CSV table of C-alpha atoms in Angstrom, one decimal:
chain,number,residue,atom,x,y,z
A,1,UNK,CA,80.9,92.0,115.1
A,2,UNK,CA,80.8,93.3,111.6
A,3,UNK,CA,83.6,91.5,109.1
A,4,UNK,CA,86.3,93.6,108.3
A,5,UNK,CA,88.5,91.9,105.5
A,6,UNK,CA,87.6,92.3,101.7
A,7,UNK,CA,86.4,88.8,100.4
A,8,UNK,CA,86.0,86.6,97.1
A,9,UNK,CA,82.5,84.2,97.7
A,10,UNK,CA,80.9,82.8,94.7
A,11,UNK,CA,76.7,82.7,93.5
A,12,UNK,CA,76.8,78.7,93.2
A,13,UNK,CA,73.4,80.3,91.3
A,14,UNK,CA,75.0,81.8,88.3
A,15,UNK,CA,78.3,79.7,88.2
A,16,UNK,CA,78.5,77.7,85.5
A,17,UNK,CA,81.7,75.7,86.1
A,18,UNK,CA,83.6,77.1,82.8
A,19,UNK,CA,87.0,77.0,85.2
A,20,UNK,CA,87.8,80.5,83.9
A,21,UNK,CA,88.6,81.5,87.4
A,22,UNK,CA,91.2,79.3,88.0
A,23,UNK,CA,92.9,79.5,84.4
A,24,UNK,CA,92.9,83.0,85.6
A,25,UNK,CA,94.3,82.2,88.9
A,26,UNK,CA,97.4,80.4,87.7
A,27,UNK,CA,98.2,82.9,85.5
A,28,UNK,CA,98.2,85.9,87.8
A,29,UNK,CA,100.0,84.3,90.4
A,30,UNK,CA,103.3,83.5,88.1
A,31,UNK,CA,103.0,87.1,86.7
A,32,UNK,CA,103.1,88.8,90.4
A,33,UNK,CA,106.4,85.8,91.3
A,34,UNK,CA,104.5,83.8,92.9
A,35,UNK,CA,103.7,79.7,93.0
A,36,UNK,CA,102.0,78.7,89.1
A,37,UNK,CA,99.1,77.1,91.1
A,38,UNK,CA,95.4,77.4,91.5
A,39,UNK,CA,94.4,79.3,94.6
A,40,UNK,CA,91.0,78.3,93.9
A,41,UNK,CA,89.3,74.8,93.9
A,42,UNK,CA,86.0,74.5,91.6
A,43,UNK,CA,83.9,71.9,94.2
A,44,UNK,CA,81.1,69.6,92.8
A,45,UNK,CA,78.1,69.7,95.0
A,46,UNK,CA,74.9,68.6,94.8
A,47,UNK,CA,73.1,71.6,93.8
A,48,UNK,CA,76.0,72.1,91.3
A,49,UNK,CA,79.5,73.3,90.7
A,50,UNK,CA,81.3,75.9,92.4
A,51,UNK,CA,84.5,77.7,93.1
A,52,UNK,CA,85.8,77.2,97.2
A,53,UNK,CA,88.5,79.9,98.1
A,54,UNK,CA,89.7,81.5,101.0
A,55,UNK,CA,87.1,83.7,103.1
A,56,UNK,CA,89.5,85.9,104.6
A,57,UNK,CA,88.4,85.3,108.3
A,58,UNK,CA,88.7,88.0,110.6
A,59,UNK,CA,89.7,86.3,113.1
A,60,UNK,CA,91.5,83.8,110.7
A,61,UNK,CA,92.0,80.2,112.8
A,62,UNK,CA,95.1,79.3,110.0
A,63,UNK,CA,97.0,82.1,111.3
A,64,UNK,CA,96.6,81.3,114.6
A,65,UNK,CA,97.5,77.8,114.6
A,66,UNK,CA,100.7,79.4,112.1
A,67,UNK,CA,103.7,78.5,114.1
A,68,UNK,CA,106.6,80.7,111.5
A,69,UNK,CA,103.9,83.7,111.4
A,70,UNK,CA,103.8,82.7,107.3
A,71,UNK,CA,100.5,83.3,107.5
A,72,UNK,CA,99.2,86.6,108.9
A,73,UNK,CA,96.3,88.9,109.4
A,74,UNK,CA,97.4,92.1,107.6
A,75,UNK,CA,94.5,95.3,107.1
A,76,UNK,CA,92.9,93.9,103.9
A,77,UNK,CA,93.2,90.1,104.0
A,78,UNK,CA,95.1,87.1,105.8
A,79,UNK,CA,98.5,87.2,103.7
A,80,UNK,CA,100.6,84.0,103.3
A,81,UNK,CA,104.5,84.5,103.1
A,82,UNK,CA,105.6,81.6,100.6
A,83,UNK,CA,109.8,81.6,102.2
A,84,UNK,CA,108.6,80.8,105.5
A,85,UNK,CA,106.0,78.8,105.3
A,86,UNK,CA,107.2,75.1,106.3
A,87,UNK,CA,104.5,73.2,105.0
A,88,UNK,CA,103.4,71.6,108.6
A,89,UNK,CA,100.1,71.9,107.0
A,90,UNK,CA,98.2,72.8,110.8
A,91,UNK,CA,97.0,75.7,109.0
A,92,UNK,CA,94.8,73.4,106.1
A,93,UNK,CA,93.7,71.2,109.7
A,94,UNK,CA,92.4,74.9,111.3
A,95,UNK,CA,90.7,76.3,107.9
A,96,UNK,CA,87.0,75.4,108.6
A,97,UNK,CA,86.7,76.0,104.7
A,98,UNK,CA,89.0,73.9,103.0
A,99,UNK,CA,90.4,76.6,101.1
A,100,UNK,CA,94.3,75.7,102.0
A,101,UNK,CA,96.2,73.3,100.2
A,102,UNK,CA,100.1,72.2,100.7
A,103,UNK,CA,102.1,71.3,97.9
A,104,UNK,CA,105.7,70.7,97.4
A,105,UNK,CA,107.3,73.0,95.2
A,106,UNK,CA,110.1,75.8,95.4
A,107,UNK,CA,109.0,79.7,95.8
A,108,UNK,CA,110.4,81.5,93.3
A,109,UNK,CA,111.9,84.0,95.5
A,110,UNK,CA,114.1,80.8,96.2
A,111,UNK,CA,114.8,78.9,93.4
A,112,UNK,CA,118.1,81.1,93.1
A,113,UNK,CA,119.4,80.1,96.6
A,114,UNK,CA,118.7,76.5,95.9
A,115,UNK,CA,120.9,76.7,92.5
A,116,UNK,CA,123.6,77.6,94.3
A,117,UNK,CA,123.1,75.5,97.0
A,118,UNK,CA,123.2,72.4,94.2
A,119,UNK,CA,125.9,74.2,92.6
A,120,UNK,CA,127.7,73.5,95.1
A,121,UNK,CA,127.0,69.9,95.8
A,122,UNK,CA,124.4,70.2,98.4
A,123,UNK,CA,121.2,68.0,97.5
A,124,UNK,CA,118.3,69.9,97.9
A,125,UNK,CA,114.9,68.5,98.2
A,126,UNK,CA,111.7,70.0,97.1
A,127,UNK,CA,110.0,72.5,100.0
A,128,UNK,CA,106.2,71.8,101.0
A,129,UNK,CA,104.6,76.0,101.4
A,130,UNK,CA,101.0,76.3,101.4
A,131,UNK,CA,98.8,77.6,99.1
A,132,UNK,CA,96.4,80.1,99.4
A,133,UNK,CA,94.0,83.3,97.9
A,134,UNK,CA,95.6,86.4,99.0
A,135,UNK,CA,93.0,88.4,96.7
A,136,UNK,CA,95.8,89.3,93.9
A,137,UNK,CA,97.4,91.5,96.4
A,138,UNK,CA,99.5,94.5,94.8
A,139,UNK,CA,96.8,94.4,91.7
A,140,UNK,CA,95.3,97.4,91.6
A,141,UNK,CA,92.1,96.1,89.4
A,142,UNK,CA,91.6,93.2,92.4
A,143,UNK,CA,91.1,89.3,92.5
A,144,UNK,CA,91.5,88.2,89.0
A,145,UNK,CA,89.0,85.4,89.1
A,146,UNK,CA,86.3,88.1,89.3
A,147,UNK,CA,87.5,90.0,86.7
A,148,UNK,CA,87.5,87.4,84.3
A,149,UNK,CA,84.0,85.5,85.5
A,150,UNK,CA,81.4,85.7,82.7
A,151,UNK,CA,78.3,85.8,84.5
A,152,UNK,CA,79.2,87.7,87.3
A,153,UNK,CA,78.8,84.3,89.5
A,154,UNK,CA,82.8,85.6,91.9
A,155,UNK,CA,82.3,89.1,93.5
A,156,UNK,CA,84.3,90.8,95.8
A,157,UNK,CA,83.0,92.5,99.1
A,158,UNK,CA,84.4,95.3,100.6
A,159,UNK,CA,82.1,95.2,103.9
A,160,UNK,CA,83.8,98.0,105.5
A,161,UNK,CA,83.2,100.7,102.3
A,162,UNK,CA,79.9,99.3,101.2
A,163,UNK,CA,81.3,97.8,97.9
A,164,UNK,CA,81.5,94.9,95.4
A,165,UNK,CA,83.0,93.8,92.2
A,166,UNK,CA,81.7,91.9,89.9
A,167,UNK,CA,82.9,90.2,86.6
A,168,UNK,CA,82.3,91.4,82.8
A,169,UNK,CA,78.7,90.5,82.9
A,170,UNK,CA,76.0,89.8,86.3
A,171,UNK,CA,73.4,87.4,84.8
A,172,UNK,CA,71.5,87.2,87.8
A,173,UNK,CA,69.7,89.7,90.8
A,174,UNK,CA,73.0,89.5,93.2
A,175,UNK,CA,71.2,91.5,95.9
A,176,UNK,CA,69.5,88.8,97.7
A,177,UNK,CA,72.4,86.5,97.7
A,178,UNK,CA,75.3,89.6,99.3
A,179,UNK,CA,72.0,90.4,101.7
A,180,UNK,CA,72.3,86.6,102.8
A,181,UNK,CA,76.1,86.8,103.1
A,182,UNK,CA,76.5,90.5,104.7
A,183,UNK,CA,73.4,91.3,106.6
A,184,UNK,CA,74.1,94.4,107.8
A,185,UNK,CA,75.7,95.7,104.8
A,186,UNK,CA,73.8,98.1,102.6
A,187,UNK,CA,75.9,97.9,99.0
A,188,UNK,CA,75.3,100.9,96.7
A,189,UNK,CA,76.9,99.5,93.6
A,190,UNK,CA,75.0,96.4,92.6
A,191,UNK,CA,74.6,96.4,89.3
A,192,UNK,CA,71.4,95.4,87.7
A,193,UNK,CA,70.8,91.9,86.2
A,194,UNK,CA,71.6,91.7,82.2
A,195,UNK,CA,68.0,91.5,80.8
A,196,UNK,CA,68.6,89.4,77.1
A,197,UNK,CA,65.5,91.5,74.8
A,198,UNK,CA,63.1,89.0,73.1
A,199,UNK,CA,64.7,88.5,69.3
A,200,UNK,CA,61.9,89.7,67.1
A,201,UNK,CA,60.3,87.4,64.7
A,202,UNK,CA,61.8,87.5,61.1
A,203,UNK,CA,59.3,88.5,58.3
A,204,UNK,CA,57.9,85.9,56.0
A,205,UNK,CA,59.4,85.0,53.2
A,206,UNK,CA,57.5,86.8,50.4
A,207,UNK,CA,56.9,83.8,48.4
A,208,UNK,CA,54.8,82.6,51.4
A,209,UNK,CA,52.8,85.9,51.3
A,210,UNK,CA,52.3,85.5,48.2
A,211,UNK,CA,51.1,81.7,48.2
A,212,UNK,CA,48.4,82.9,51.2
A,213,UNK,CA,46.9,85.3,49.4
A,214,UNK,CA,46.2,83.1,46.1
A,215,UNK,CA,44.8,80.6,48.6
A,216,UNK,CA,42.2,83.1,50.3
C-alpha cells in the first residue's frame, strides 16, 4: 500500500546540525496559538546529527492507542488536539519513531479558563498534553523547518501528487535518497544540486611580473 499523508524526513547527508529547524519550530508554533516548544528533536547518531520528527503514519499506531481521540488521522496528516489530550503518554509508548514527547504545560486555548478558575480560589495544577509535528497546519507555505533549512537537508513529500519541498538551498543530489524513502514515487520537481563554480585564480601582482622577467 502506497503512503498517503504528506511528510517531513531529513538527508542525515546534508544536515549539518545548525538547529535552525527547531529555532524555527518554536517560533511557528506560538505564532499559530499553539505550545512554545520544539516539535522536532535534532538526534546524535553515529553517522552524525539529525533532526527526528513525526512520520505521519498512515496507519498512525499513537492514534490508535489515543484513548480522548486527541490525536487523529485527518486527510493530510495525524493531527493532535492540545485541550484534550491528557498526557497518559500511551501514544509516545505506540510511536515506533520517537517523535512524541509529553510535557506539562497549559494550551493556550486554556490558560484563560485556568485564570479564572484561580481567580476564584481553585488551585490549578499544570496539564501534561503531548507534543507533536502536525506539519504547520493552516500555513499555507508548509512545515517551517523546511523552509528555513540551509542546505536543503528537511523536505516535504507529498506521495500522493508527486511533490517535495525543499529549503532555500539543496546542496546535495536528493533523488537517490526520496527514491530510497518513496519507491514507487516518481517526483517531478527535484531541484538540481547547487554546483559552487571553481573561484578563478587572481592575477599576479605586477611587481612579480616584473621581477620574472628581469630574472629570465
Amino acid at each position: 500500500m502506497s503512503k498517503v499523508h504528506k511528510f517531513v524526513i531529513t538527508n542525515s547527508d546534508l544536515c549539518i546540525a545548525c538547529n535552525a529547524c527547531m529555532k524555527t519550530c518554536v517560533k511557528n508554533a506560538y505564532a499559530r496559538g499553539k505550545l512554545s516548544k520544539k516539535r522536532l528533536d535534532v538526534l546524535s547518531l553515529e553517522s552524525g546529527k539529525m533532526p527526528n520528527q513525526c512520520r505521519q503514519c498512515d496507519d498512525a499506531p499513537c492514534a490508535n492507542v489515543c484513548p480522548t481521540g486527541a490525536l487523529r488521522i485527518a486527510n493530510s496528516c495525524v493531527e493532535l488536539c492540545e485541550e484534550i489530550c491528557i498526557g497518559c503518554k500511551l501514544c509516545t509508548i505506540a510511536c515506533p519513531y520517537g517523535a512524541i514527547n509529553i510535557d506539562a504545560e497549559f494550551p493556550p486555548s486554556i490558560i484563560e479558563e485556568v485564570e479564572r478558575h484561580l481567580e476564584a480560589g481553585c488551585i490549578s495544577g499544570l496539564k501534561s498534553i503531548a507534543i507533536k509535528c502536525d506539519m504547520c497546519d493552516g500555513i499555507e507555505s508548509g512545515p517551517a523547518c523546511v523552509s528555513a533549512c540551509p542546505t536543503g537537508a528537511l523536505v516535504m513529500v507529498d506521495p500522493v501528487l508527486g511533490e517535495c519541498k525543499f529549503g532555500k538551498k539543496v546542496k546535495g543530489d536528493m533523488t537517490p535518497f526520496l527514491k530510497a524513502i518513496v519507491p514507487d514515487v516518481t517526483f517531478t520537481n527535484i531541484p538540481a544540486p547547487e554546483i559552487k563554480k571553481p573561484k578563478e585564480p587572481k592575477p599576479a601582482p605586477a611587481e612579480t611580473l616584473e621581477t620574472n622577467k628581469e630574472e629570465a
